[in-house]
Short mmCIF file of C-alpha atoms and ligand atoms in Angstrom, two decimals:
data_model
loop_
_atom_site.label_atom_id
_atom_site.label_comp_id
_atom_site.label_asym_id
_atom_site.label_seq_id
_atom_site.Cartn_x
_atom_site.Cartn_y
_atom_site.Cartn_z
CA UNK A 1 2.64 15.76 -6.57
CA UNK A 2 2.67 14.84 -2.60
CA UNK A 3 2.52 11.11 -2.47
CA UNK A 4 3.01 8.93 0.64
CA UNK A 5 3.76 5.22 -0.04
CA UNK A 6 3.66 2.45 3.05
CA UNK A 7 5.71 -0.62 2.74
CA UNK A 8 8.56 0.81 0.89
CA UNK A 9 11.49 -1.12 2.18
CA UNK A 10 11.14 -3.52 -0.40
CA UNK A 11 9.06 -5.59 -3.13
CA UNK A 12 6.15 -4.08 -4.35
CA UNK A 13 6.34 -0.68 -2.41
CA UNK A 14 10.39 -0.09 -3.32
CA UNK A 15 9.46 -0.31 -7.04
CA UNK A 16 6.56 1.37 -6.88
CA UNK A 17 8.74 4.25 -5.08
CA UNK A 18 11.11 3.94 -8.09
CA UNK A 19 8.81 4.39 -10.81
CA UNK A 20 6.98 7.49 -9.36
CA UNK A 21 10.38 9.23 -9.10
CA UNK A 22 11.31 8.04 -12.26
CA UNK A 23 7.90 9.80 -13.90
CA UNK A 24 8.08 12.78 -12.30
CA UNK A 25 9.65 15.10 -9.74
CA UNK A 26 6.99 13.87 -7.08
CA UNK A 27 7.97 14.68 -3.21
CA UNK A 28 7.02 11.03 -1.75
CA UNK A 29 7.26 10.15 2.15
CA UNK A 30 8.63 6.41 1.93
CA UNK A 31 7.38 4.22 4.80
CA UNK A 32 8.04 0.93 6.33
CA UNK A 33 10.16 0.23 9.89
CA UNK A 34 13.43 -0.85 7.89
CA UNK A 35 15.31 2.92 8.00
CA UNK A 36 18.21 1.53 6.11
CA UNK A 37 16.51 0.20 3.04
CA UNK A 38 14.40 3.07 2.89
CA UNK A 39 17.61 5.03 2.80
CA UNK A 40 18.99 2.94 -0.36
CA UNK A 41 15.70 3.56 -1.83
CA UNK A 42 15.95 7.11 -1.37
CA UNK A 43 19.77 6.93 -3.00
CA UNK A 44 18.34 5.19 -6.02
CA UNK A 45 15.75 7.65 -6.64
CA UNK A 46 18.12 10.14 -6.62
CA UNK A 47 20.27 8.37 -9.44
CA UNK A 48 17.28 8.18 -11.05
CA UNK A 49 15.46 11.81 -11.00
CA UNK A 50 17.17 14.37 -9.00
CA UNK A 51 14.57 16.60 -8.92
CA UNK A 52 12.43 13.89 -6.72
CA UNK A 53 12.08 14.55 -3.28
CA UNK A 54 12.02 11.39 -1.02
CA UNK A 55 11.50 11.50 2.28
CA UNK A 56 12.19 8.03 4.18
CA UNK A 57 9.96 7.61 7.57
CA UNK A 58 11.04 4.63 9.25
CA UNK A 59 8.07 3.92 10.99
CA UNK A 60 5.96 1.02 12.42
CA UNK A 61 2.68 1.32 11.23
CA UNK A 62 1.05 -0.66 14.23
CA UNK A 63 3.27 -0.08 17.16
CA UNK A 64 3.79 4.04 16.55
CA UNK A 65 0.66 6.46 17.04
CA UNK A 66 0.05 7.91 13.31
CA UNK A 67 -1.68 10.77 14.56
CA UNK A 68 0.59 12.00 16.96
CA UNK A 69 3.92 10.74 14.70
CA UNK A 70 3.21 10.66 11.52
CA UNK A 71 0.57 13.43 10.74
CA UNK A 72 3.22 16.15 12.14
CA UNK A 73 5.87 15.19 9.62
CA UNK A 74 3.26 15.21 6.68
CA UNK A 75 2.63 18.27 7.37
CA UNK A 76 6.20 19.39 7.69
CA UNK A 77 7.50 17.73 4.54
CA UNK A 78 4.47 17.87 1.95
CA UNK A 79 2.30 20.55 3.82
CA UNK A 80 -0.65 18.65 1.98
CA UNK A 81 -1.70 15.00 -0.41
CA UNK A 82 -2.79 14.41 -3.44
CA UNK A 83 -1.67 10.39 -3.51
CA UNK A 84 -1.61 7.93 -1.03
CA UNK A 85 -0.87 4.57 -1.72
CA UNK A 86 -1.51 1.70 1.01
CA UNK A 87 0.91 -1.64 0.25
CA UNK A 88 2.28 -2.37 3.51
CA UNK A 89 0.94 -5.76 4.24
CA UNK A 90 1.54 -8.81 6.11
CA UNK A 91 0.96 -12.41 5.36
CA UNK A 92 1.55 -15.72 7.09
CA UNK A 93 0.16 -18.73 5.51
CA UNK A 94 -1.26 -21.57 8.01
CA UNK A 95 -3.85 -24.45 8.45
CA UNK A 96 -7.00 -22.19 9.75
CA UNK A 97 -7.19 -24.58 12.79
CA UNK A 98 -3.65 -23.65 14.04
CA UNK A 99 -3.81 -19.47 13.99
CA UNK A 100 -3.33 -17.94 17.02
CA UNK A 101 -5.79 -14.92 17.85
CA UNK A 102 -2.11 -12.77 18.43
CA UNK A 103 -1.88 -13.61 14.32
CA UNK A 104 -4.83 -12.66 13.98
CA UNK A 105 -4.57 -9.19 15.01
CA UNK A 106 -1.20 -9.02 13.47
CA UNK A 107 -2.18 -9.41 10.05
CA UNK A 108 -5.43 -7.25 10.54
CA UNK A 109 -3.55 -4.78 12.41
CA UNK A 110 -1.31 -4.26 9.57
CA UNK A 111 -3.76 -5.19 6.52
CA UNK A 112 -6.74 -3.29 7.90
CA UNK A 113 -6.44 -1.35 10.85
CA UNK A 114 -3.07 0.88 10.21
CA UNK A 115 -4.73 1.50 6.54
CA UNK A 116 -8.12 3.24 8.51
CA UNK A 117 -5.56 5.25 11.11
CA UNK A 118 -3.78 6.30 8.29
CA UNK A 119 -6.24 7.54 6.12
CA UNK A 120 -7.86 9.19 8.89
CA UNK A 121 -5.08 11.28 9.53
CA UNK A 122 -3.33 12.80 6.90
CA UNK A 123 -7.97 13.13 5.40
CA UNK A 124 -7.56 16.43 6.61
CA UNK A 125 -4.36 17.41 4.37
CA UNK A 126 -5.85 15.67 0.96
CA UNK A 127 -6.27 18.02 -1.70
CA UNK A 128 -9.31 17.95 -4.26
CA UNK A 129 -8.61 15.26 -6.83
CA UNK A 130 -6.89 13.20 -4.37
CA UNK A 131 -6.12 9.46 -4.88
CA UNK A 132 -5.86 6.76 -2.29
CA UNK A 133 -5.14 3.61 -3.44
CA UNK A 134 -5.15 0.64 -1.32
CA UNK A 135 -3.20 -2.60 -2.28
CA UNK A 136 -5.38 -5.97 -1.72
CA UNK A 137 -4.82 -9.18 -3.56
CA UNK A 138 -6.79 -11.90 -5.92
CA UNK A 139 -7.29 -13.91 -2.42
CA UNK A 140 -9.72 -10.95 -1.15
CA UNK A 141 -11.65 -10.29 -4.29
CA UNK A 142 -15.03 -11.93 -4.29
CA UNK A 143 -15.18 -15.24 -6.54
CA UNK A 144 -11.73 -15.54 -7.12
CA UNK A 145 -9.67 -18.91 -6.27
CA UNK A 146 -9.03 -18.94 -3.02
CA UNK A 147 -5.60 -20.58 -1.31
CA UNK A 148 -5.55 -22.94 1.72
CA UNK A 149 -3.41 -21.14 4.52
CA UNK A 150 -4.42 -17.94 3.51
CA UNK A 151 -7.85 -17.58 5.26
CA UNK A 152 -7.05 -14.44 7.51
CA UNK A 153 -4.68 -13.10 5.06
CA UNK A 154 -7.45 -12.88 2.48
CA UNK A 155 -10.18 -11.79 4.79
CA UNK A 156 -8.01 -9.29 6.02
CA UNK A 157 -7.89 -7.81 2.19
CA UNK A 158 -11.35 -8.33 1.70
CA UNK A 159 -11.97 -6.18 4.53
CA UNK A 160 -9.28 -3.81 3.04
CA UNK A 161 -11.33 -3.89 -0.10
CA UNK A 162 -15.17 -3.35 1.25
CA UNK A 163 -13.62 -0.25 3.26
CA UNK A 164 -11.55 1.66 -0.18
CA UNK A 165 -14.94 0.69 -1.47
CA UNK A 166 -17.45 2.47 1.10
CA UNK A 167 -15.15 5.17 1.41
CA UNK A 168 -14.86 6.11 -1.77
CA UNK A 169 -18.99 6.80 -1.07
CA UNK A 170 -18.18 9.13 1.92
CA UNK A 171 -15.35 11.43 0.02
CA UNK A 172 -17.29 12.27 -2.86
CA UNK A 173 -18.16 15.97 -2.02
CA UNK A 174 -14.22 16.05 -0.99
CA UNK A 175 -13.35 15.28 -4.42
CA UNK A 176 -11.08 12.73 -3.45
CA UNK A 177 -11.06 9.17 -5.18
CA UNK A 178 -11.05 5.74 -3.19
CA UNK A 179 -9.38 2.74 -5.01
CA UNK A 180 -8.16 -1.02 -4.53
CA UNK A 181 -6.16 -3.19 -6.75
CA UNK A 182 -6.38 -7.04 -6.10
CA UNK A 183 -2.90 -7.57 -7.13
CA UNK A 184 -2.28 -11.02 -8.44
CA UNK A 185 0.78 -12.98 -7.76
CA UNK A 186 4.19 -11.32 -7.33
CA UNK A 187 8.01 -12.64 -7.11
CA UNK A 188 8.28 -10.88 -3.62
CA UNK A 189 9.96 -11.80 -0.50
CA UNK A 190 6.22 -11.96 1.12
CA UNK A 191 5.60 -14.69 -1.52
CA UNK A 192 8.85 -16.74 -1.09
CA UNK A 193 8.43 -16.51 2.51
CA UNK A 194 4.71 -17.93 2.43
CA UNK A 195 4.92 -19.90 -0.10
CA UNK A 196 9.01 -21.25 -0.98
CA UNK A 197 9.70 -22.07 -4.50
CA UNK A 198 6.69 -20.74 -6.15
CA UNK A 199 7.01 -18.80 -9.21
CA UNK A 200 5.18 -15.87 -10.02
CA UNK A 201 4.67 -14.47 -13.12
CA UNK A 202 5.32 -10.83 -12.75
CA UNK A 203 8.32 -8.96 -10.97
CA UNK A 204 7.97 -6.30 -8.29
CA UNK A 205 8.97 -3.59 -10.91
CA UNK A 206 6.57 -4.89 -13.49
CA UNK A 207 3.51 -4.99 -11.04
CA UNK A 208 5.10 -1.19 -9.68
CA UNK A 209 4.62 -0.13 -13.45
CA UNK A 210 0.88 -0.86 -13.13
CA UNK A 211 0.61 0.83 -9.52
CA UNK A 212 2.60 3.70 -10.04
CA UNK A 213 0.70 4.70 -13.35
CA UNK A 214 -2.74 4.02 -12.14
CA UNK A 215 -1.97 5.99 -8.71
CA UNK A 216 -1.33 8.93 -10.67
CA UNK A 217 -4.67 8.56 -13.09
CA UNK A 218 -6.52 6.20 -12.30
CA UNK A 219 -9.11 8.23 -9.99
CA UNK A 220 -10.05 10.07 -13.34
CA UNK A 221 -11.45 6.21 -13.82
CA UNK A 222 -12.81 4.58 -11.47
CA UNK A 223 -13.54 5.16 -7.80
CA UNK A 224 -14.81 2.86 -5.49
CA UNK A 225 -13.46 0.02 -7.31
CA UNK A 226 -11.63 -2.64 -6.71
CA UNK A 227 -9.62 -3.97 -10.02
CA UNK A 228 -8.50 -7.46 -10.46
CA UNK A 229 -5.06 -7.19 -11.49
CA UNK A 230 -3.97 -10.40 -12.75
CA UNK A 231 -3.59 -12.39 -15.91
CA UNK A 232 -3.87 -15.76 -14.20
CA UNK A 233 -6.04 -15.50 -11.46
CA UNK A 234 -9.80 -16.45 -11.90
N1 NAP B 1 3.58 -10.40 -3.59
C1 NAP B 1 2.38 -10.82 -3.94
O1 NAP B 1 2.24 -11.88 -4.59
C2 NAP B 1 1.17 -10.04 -3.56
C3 NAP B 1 -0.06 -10.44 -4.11
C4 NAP B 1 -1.20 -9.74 -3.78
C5 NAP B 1 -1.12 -8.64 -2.93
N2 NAP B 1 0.09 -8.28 -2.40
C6 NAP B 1 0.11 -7.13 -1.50
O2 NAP B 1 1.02 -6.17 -2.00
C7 NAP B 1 1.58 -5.43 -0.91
C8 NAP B 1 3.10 -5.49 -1.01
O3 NAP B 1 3.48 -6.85 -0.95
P1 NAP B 1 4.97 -7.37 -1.17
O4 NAP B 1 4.84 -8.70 -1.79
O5 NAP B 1 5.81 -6.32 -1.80
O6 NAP B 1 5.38 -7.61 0.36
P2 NAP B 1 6.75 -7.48 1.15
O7 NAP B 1 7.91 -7.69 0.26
O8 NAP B 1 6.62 -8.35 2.36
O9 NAP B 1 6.70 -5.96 1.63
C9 NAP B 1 5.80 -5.58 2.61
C10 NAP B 1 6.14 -4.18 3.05
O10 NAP B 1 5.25 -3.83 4.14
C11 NAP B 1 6.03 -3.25 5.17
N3 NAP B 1 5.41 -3.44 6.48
C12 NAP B 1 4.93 -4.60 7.00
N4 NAP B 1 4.52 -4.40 8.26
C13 NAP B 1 4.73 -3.08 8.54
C14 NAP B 1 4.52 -2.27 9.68
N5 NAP B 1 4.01 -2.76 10.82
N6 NAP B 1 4.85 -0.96 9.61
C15 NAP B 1 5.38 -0.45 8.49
N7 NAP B 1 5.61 -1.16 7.37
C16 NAP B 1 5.30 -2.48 7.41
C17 NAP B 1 7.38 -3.94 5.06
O11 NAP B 1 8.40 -3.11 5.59
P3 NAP B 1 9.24 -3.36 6.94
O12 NAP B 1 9.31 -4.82 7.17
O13 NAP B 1 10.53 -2.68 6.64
O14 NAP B 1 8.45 -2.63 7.97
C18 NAP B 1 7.56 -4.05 3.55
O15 NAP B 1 8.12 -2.86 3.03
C19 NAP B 1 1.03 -6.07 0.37
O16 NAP B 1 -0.07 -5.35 0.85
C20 NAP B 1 0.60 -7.44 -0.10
O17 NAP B 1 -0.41 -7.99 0.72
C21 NAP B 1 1.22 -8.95 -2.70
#
């Protein structure tokens, strides 16, 4: 399969990288700015499957024009999609009274608004039974617990969330499947940064087990849905 993964320098997006190579000899175009770590990624995968194809595209999701940059080298590299998973994310945790409105954009920019110019660009190349999944969290599902210093980062995914979900409407005749996952807690560097010395219960590679599986099936599913995915989590 053609997959494209964003946020694959580390956590959640290397594994997740990692285990669709290690299922299969999917061609995947690995995203995220850090080149380098995409490159070790793209070493491992080899050790792991050599018959997977990865394709590392350092590449800033808000600063870079995905139409113009990244659309081209789809084309080039997987010609067309069947999977497209969005996990790049950003998070900063403050009081609500101290963001600034420049945090503001940058976590909606990444969260939200790089997710709609990427999906609107590589629509075009899907193929029928396409899956895009998009990576939200517990803090954007309705009803859940929420966490103080995570206002924006939550609304952010809750936007994320409403948008896989009303999309999923509009690409029906397309055949192609729109998904979130409200991923739970995660031993990530996102986490330790936010939040130091919290303990998560589940690894990146354990939570990539999940993603990578229901990337590949779950559209045969759900679609439209969002999936709480978390044992802890109200
Ligand atoms: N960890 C958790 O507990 C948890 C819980 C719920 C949901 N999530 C969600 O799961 C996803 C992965 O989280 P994680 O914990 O693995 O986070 P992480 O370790 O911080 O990884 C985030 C990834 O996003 C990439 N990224 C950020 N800004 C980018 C940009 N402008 N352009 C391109 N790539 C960018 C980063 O790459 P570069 O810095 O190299 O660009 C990195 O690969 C996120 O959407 C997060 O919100 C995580």
């Amino acid at each position: 399969m053609n997959i494209i993964v964003t946020g694959a320098s580390r956590g959640i997006g290397y594994a997740t990288v990692k285990k669709l190579a290690e299922k299969d000899s999917h061609s995947i175009i690995a995203i995220s700015r850090n080149g380098e770590a995409l490159e070790k990624l793209k070493d491992e995968c080899a050790q792991i499957n050599s018959n997977a194809r990865i394709i590392p595209f350092p590449f800033d999701l808000v600063q870079g024009v995905i139409i113009d940059e990244l659309e081209p080298l789809v084309r080039e590299y997987l010609g067309s999609v069947d999977r497209l998973v969005n996990n790049a994310g950003r998070m900063i945790n403050k009081p609500f009274e101290d963001f600034t409105e420049e945090e503001f954009d940058e976590i909606f920019d990444v969260n939200v608004k790089s997710v709609f110019n990427l999906i609107q660009s590589v629509l075009p190349l899907f193929n029928e039974n396409g899956h895009i999944v998009n990576i939200s969290s517990m803090g954007g599902y309705q009803g859940s617990a929420k966490f103080p210093g995570l206002s924006l980062y939550s609304a952010s995914k809750g936007a994320l969330t409403i948008m896989s979900e009303a999309l999923a409407e509009e690409l029906k005749e397309k055949k192609i499947s729109s998904n979130s996952l409200a991923l739970g807690a995660v031993q990530t560097e996102m986490l330790g940064e936010a939040f130091p010395g919290v303990q998560a219960p589940l690894k990146p590679e354990e939570m990539a087990e999940f993603v990578a599986e229901f990337t590949l099936t779950g559209h045969k599913y759900f679609n439209g849905k969002t999936l709480p995915v978390s044992s802890s989590t109200p």
